[in-house]
Amino acid sequence: MAKKVAVVLAGCGVFDGAEIHESVLTLLRLDQLGAQVTCLAPNIDQMHVVNHFIGEPAEGETRNVLVEAARIARGDIKDIAAVNAEDFDAVIVPGGFGAAKNLCTFAVDGPAMTVNADFEAFIKAARAAGKIIGLMCIAPAMSAKLFGANVVCTIGNDAETAAAVEQSGANHENCSVDNIVIDEPNKLVTTPAYMLASSISEAALGINALVEKVIELS
Protein backbone atom coordinates (compact mmCIF):
# COMPACT_ATOMS: atom_id res chain seq x y z
CA MET A 1 0.00 0.00 0.00
CA ALA A 2 1.35 3.45 -0.96
CA LYS A 3 2.75 5.48 1.89
CA LYS A 4 1.05 8.83 2.42
CA VAL A 5 3.61 11.60 2.86
CA ALA A 6 3.04 15.27 3.64
CA VAL A 7 5.67 17.62 2.20
CA VAL A 8 5.64 20.99 3.97
CA LEU A 9 6.78 23.90 1.83
CA ALA A 10 7.77 27.33 3.17
CA GLY A 11 7.16 29.35 0.02
CA CYS A 12 9.09 29.28 -3.26
CA GLY A 13 12.72 30.32 -3.57
CA VAL A 14 15.87 29.69 -1.59
CA PHE A 15 16.24 33.17 -0.07
CA ASP A 16 12.69 33.70 1.19
CA GLY A 17 10.87 30.38 0.78
CA ALA A 18 11.35 26.68 0.24
CA GLU A 19 14.55 25.69 -1.58
CA ILE A 20 13.23 24.67 -5.00
CA HIS A 21 15.86 22.05 -5.84
CA GLU A 22 15.43 20.38 -2.45
CA SER A 23 11.66 20.44 -2.81
CA VAL A 24 11.64 18.99 -6.32
CA LEU A 25 14.22 16.33 -5.51
CA THR A 26 12.09 15.31 -2.52
CA LEU A 27 8.94 15.12 -4.64
CA LEU A 28 10.76 13.20 -7.38
CA ARG A 29 12.18 10.54 -5.07
CA LEU A 30 8.86 10.12 -3.29
CA ASP A 31 7.14 9.61 -6.63
CA GLN A 32 9.78 7.11 -7.72
CA LEU A 33 9.14 5.16 -4.52
CA GLY A 34 5.41 5.10 -5.17
CA ALA A 35 4.41 7.40 -2.30
CA GLN A 36 1.16 9.33 -2.27
CA VAL A 37 2.25 12.93 -1.71
CA THR A 38 0.32 15.91 -0.38
CA CYS A 39 1.99 19.32 -0.36
CA LEU A 40 1.17 21.64 2.53
CA ALA A 41 2.06 25.19 3.54
CA PRO A 42 0.90 27.72 6.12
CA ASN A 43 -1.47 30.40 4.85
CA ILE A 44 0.58 33.37 6.07
CA ASP A 45 2.58 36.25 4.64
CA GLN A 46 6.28 35.65 4.08
CA MET A 47 8.67 37.37 6.48
CA HIS A 48 9.83 39.39 3.47
CA VAL A 49 10.31 39.07 -0.28
CA VAL A 50 13.77 38.70 -1.80
CA ASN A 51 14.62 39.58 -5.39
CA HIS A 52 16.47 36.40 -6.32
CA PHE A 53 18.18 38.06 -9.30
CA ILE A 54 20.08 40.56 -7.16
CA GLY A 55 19.82 38.76 -3.81
CA GLU A 56 18.34 41.75 -1.99
CA PRO A 57 14.96 42.30 -0.26
CA ALA A 58 12.27 43.74 -2.52
CA GLU A 59 11.08 46.67 -0.47
CA GLY A 60 7.32 47.10 -0.27
CA GLU A 61 6.48 43.70 -1.75
CA THR A 62 4.49 41.05 0.09
CA ARG A 63 3.79 37.44 -0.81
CA ASN A 64 1.79 34.64 0.75
CA VAL A 65 3.61 31.43 1.71
CA LEU A 66 0.78 29.12 0.61
CA VAL A 67 0.30 30.93 -2.70
CA GLU A 68 4.02 30.90 -3.47
CA ALA A 69 4.44 27.24 -2.43
CA ALA A 70 1.64 26.38 -4.87
CA ARG A 71 4.12 27.20 -7.65
CA ILE A 72 6.26 24.22 -6.67
CA ALA A 73 3.24 21.99 -6.11
CA ARG A 74 1.75 22.91 -9.51
CA GLY A 75 -1.29 24.24 -7.66
CA ASP A 76 -2.00 20.98 -5.84
CA ILE A 77 -1.47 22.11 -2.26
CA LYS A 78 -3.40 22.46 1.00
CA ASP A 79 -3.38 24.85 3.94
CA ILE A 80 -1.52 23.05 6.71
CA ALA A 81 -4.13 24.24 9.21
CA ALA A 82 -6.88 22.41 7.30
CA VAL A 83 -5.48 18.85 7.31
CA ASN A 84 -5.04 16.13 9.92
CA ALA A 85 -1.54 14.85 10.62
CA GLU A 86 -3.01 11.46 11.48
CA ASP A 87 -3.93 11.00 7.79
CA PHE A 88 -0.27 10.71 6.79
CA ASP A 89 2.42 8.10 7.36
CA ALA A 90 5.27 10.61 7.33
CA VAL A 91 6.18 14.28 7.00
CA ILE A 92 9.14 15.81 5.13
CA VAL A 93 10.21 19.46 5.31
CA PRO A 94 12.67 20.75 2.70
CA GLY A 95 14.93 23.64 3.65
CA GLY A 96 15.63 27.04 2.19
CA PHE A 97 15.57 30.29 4.14
CA GLY A 98 11.79 30.08 4.23
CA ALA A 99 12.08 27.28 6.77
CA ALA A 100 14.02 29.67 9.01
CA LYS A 101 11.95 32.76 8.18
CA ASN A 102 8.37 31.57 7.61
CA LEU A 103 8.05 28.27 9.47
CA CYS A 104 10.00 29.73 12.39
CA THR A 105 12.05 32.80 13.28
CA PHE A 106 15.48 31.16 13.50
CA ALA A 107 16.88 33.49 10.81
CA VAL A 108 16.14 36.49 13.05
CA ASP A 109 16.06 35.14 16.60
CA GLY A 110 18.47 32.20 16.50
CA PRO A 111 18.09 29.81 19.46
CA ALA A 112 15.30 32.00 20.90
CA MET A 113 13.15 31.35 17.80
CA THR A 114 9.41 30.85 17.81
CA VAL A 115 7.67 28.40 15.46
CA ASN A 116 4.63 29.16 13.32
CA ALA A 117 1.62 27.97 15.31
CA ASP A 118 -0.07 26.01 12.51
CA PHE A 119 3.15 24.29 11.49
CA GLU A 120 4.04 23.47 15.10
CA ALA A 121 0.57 22.06 15.78
CA PHE A 122 0.77 19.86 12.69
CA ILE A 123 4.21 18.48 13.54
CA LYS A 124 3.31 17.85 17.17
CA ALA A 125 0.13 16.05 16.10
CA ALA A 126 2.20 13.94 13.71
CA ARG A 127 4.62 13.13 16.51
CA ALA A 128 1.80 12.21 18.88
CA ALA A 129 0.49 9.82 16.22
CA GLY A 130 3.90 8.18 15.86
CA LYS A 131 4.68 9.46 12.36
CA ILE A 132 8.19 9.63 10.88
CA ILE A 133 9.48 13.14 10.20
CA GLY A 134 12.30 14.23 7.89
CA LEU A 135 13.91 17.68 8.05
CA MET A 136 16.60 18.88 5.67
CA CYS A 137 19.01 21.77 5.19
CA ILE A 138 18.27 24.50 7.81
CA ALA A 139 14.90 23.02 8.84
CA PRO A 140 16.53 20.85 11.56
CA ALA A 141 17.36 24.09 13.41
CA MET A 142 13.77 23.85 14.68
CA SER A 143 14.26 20.34 16.09
CA ALA A 144 14.41 21.23 19.78
CA LYS A 145 11.32 23.42 19.51
CA LEU A 146 9.41 20.60 17.81
CA PHE A 147 10.80 17.53 19.56
CA GLY A 148 12.09 18.78 22.89
CA ALA A 149 15.52 18.93 24.49
CA ASN A 150 18.26 16.50 23.49
CA VAL A 151 16.75 15.59 20.14
CA VAL A 152 19.53 14.54 17.75
CA CYS A 153 19.80 16.27 14.37
CA THR A 154 22.20 17.74 11.81
CA ILE A 155 22.55 20.84 9.67
CA GLY A 156 25.90 19.60 8.31
CA ASN A 157 29.12 20.92 9.83
CA ASP A 158 28.87 24.72 10.03
CA ALA A 159 30.19 25.43 13.50
CA GLU A 160 28.26 28.66 14.13
CA THR A 161 24.91 27.26 13.02
CA ALA A 162 25.51 24.00 14.87
CA ALA A 163 26.26 25.97 18.04
CA ALA A 164 22.97 27.86 17.69
CA VAL A 165 21.14 24.56 17.21
CA GLU A 166 22.70 23.21 20.40
CA GLN A 167 21.87 26.41 22.29
CA SER A 168 18.24 25.80 21.40
CA GLY A 169 18.42 22.46 23.21
CA ALA A 170 19.20 19.93 20.47
CA ASN A 171 22.20 17.62 20.17
CA HIS A 172 23.92 18.32 16.86
CA GLU A 173 25.89 15.70 14.92
CA ASN A 174 28.18 16.67 12.06
CA CYS A 175 27.14 14.98 8.85
CA SER A 176 28.42 14.80 5.27
CA VAL A 177 26.30 15.92 2.33
CA ASP A 178 25.59 12.34 1.25
CA ASN A 179 24.53 11.06 4.66
CA ILE A 180 21.70 11.30 7.18
CA VAL A 181 21.32 11.41 10.95
CA ILE A 182 18.61 9.29 12.53
CA ASP A 183 17.14 9.92 15.98
CA GLU A 184 15.27 6.66 16.44
CA PRO A 185 13.47 7.50 19.72
CA ASN A 186 12.07 10.71 18.18
CA LYS A 187 11.48 9.15 14.73
CA LEU A 188 13.41 12.02 13.15
CA VAL A 189 15.66 11.88 10.07
CA THR A 190 17.81 14.88 9.05
CA THR A 191 20.32 15.68 6.29
CA PRO A 192 22.39 18.78 5.36
CA ALA A 193 21.32 19.12 1.69
CA TYR A 194 22.27 22.64 0.50
CA MET A 195 23.82 23.53 3.84
CA LEU A 196 26.76 21.61 2.33
CA ALA A 197 25.94 20.73 -1.27
CA SER A 198 27.81 22.53 -4.03
CA SER A 199 25.59 21.12 -6.79
CA ILE A 200 22.14 19.67 -7.30
CA SER A 201 23.70 16.24 -7.76
CA GLU A 202 25.38 16.50 -4.36
CA ALA A 203 22.17 17.69 -2.74
CA ALA A 204 20.33 14.70 -4.21
CA LEU A 205 22.60 12.22 -2.41
CA GLY A 206 21.48 13.09 1.11
CA ILE A 207 17.94 13.99 0.10
CA ASN A 208 17.42 10.61 -1.56
CA ALA A 209 18.87 8.88 1.50
CA LEU A 210 16.52 10.82 3.77
CA VAL A 211 13.44 10.11 1.66
CA GLU A 212 14.30 6.43 1.39
CA LYS A 213 14.82 6.12 5.16
CA VAL A 214 11.57 7.98 5.91
CA ILE A 215 9.64 5.61 3.64
CA GLU A 216 11.40 2.60 5.14
CA LEU A 217 10.56 3.62 8.70
CA SER A 218 7.00 4.75 8.05
XYZ file of C-alpha atoms in Angstrom:
218
model
C 0.000 0.000 0.000
C 1.349 3.445 -0.959
C 2.753 5.483 1.888
C 1.050 8.835 2.418
C 3.612 11.596 2.861
C 3.044 15.267 3.640
C 5.674 17.620 2.199
C 5.638 20.985 3.969
C 6.781 23.900 1.831
C 7.770 27.333 3.166
C 7.163 29.349 0.015
C 9.090 29.282 -3.260
C 12.724 30.316 -3.566
C 15.875 29.691 -1.586
C 16.240 33.172 -0.068
C 12.691 33.702 1.186
C 10.865 30.381 0.780
C 11.352 26.676 0.241
C 14.553 25.692 -1.584
C 13.233 24.672 -5.001
C 15.861 22.048 -5.843
C 15.431 20.377 -2.453
C 11.664 20.435 -2.807
C 11.638 18.993 -6.319
C 14.225 16.330 -5.505
C 12.093 15.313 -2.522
C 8.940 15.121 -4.635
C 10.759 13.201 -7.380
C 12.177 10.542 -5.074
C 8.858 10.119 -3.290
C 7.136 9.615 -6.635
C 9.776 7.112 -7.721
C 9.136 5.163 -4.522
C 5.406 5.104 -5.168
C 4.413 7.395 -2.302
C 1.160 9.332 -2.271
C 2.250 12.931 -1.714
C 0.318 15.905 -0.381
C 1.992 19.317 -0.364
C 1.166 21.643 2.525
C 2.058 25.191 3.541
C 0.897 27.718 6.124
C -1.474 30.397 4.848
C 0.581 33.371 6.069
C 2.583 36.250 4.641
C 6.280 35.651 4.084
C 8.669 37.370 6.481
C 9.830 39.394 3.471
C 10.307 39.069 -0.285
C 13.768 38.700 -1.803
C 14.621 39.581 -5.390
C 16.473 36.397 -6.320
C 18.178 38.058 -9.297
C 20.079 40.559 -7.160
C 19.819 38.759 -3.806
C 18.336 41.748 -1.993
C 14.962 42.300 -0.256
C 12.273 43.741 -2.518
C 11.077 46.674 -0.467
C 7.322 47.103 -0.269
C 6.484 43.697 -1.754
C 4.488 41.053 0.089
C 3.792 37.439 -0.809
C 1.792 34.639 0.753
C 3.611 31.429 1.712
C 0.782 29.122 0.610
C 0.300 30.928 -2.698
C 4.024 30.899 -3.465
C 4.438 27.241 -2.434
C 1.641 26.380 -4.865
C 4.116 27.201 -7.647
C 6.260 24.221 -6.672
C 3.236 21.992 -6.107
C 1.745 22.908 -9.511
C -1.288 24.240 -7.658
C -2.005 20.977 -5.840
C -1.470 22.111 -2.259
C -3.404 22.464 0.998
C -3.383 24.845 3.936
C -1.518 23.054 6.712
C -4.130 24.240 9.209
C -6.880 22.410 7.298
C -5.480 18.848 7.314
C -5.035 16.132 9.923
C -1.536 14.849 10.624
C -3.005 11.465 11.477
C -3.930 11.003 7.794
C -0.272 10.710 6.787
C 2.419 8.095 7.361
C 5.271 10.612 7.329
C 6.177 14.283 6.999
C 9.140 15.807 5.129
C 10.206 19.459 5.314
C 12.674 20.752 2.701
C 14.928 23.637 3.649
C 15.628 27.038 2.187
C 15.573 30.294 4.138
C 11.787 30.084 4.234
C 12.081 27.284 6.774
C 14.023 29.672 9.009
C 11.948 32.764 8.182
C 8.375 31.574 7.611
C 8.051 28.270 9.472
C 9.996 29.727 12.390
C 12.052 32.800 13.276
C 15.482 31.164 13.505
C 16.876 33.490 10.815
C 16.144 36.486 13.046
C 16.065 35.136 16.604
C 18.469 32.196 16.495
C 18.086 29.812 19.461
C 15.296 31.998 20.895
C 13.148 31.349 17.800
C 9.413 30.851 17.809
C 7.674 28.402 15.463
C 4.629 29.161 13.322
C 1.624 27.966 15.306
C -0.072 26.009 12.515
C 3.155 24.287 11.488
C 4.037 23.470 15.096
C 0.571 22.064 15.785
C 0.769 19.856 12.688
C 4.213 18.479 13.542
C 3.312 17.848 17.175
C 0.129 16.053 16.102
C 2.201 13.942 13.714
C 4.617 13.126 16.515
C 1.797 12.211 18.878
C 0.493 9.824 16.220
C 3.904 8.181 15.863
C 4.683 9.463 12.361
C 8.194 9.629 10.881
C 9.479 13.140 10.199
C 12.298 14.229 7.894
C 13.909 17.678 8.054
C 16.599 18.879 5.673
C 19.012 21.771 5.191
C 18.271 24.496 7.806
C 14.897 23.016 8.838
C 16.535 20.849 11.565
C 17.357 24.088 13.414
C 13.767 23.846 14.681
C 14.257 20.344 16.089
C 14.415 21.233 19.780
C 11.317 23.421 19.506
C 9.407 20.604 17.810
C 10.797 17.526 19.561
C 12.092 18.785 22.885
C 15.524 18.933 24.487
C 18.262 16.499 23.489
C 16.749 15.591 20.135
C 19.529 14.537 17.751
C 19.803 16.270 14.367
C 22.200 17.745 11.812
C 22.552 20.838 9.668
C 25.902 19.602 8.311
C 29.117 20.923 9.825
C 28.866 24.719 10.026
C 30.188 25.427 13.502
C 28.264 28.663 14.126
C 24.906 27.264 13.021
C 25.510 24.004 14.869
C 26.263 25.966 18.043
C 22.975 27.856 17.693
C 21.136 24.563 17.207
C 22.697 23.210 20.395
C 21.866 26.406 22.288
C 18.240 25.805 21.397
C 18.424 22.459 23.209
C 19.197 19.932 20.467
C 22.198 17.624 20.166
C 23.922 18.325 16.863
C 25.890 15.702 14.922
C 28.176 16.672 12.058
C 27.142 14.975 8.846
C 28.418 14.803 5.267
C 26.296 15.923 2.333
C 25.591 12.344 1.254
C 24.526 11.059 4.657
C 21.703 11.299 7.175
C 21.324 11.414 10.952
C 18.610 9.286 12.534
C 17.143 9.924 15.982
C 15.267 6.663 16.443
C 13.465 7.503 19.720
C 12.073 10.707 18.181
C 11.481 9.145 14.735
C 13.405 12.015 13.151
C 15.659 11.880 10.073
C 17.807 14.884 9.051
C 20.317 15.682 6.294
C 22.390 18.783 5.361
C 21.322 19.123 1.686
C 22.271 22.639 0.503
C 23.825 23.526 3.838
C 26.756 21.612 2.325
C 25.936 20.727 -1.268
C 27.811 22.528 -4.031
C 25.595 21.120 -6.795
C 22.142 19.667 -7.298
C 23.699 16.240 -7.760
C 25.380 16.496 -4.358
C 22.165 17.689 -2.742
C 20.332 14.696 -4.208
C 22.597 12.220 -2.407
C 21.479 13.090 1.109
C 17.940 13.988 0.096
C 17.424 10.610 -1.556
C 18.870 8.877 1.499
C 16.516 10.819 3.771
C 13.440 10.105 1.657
C 14.305 6.430 1.393
C 14.822 6.115 5.157
C 11.571 7.981 5.914
C 9.645 5.611 3.643
C 11.401 2.596 5.142
C 10.562 3.622 8.703
C 6.996 4.754 8.053
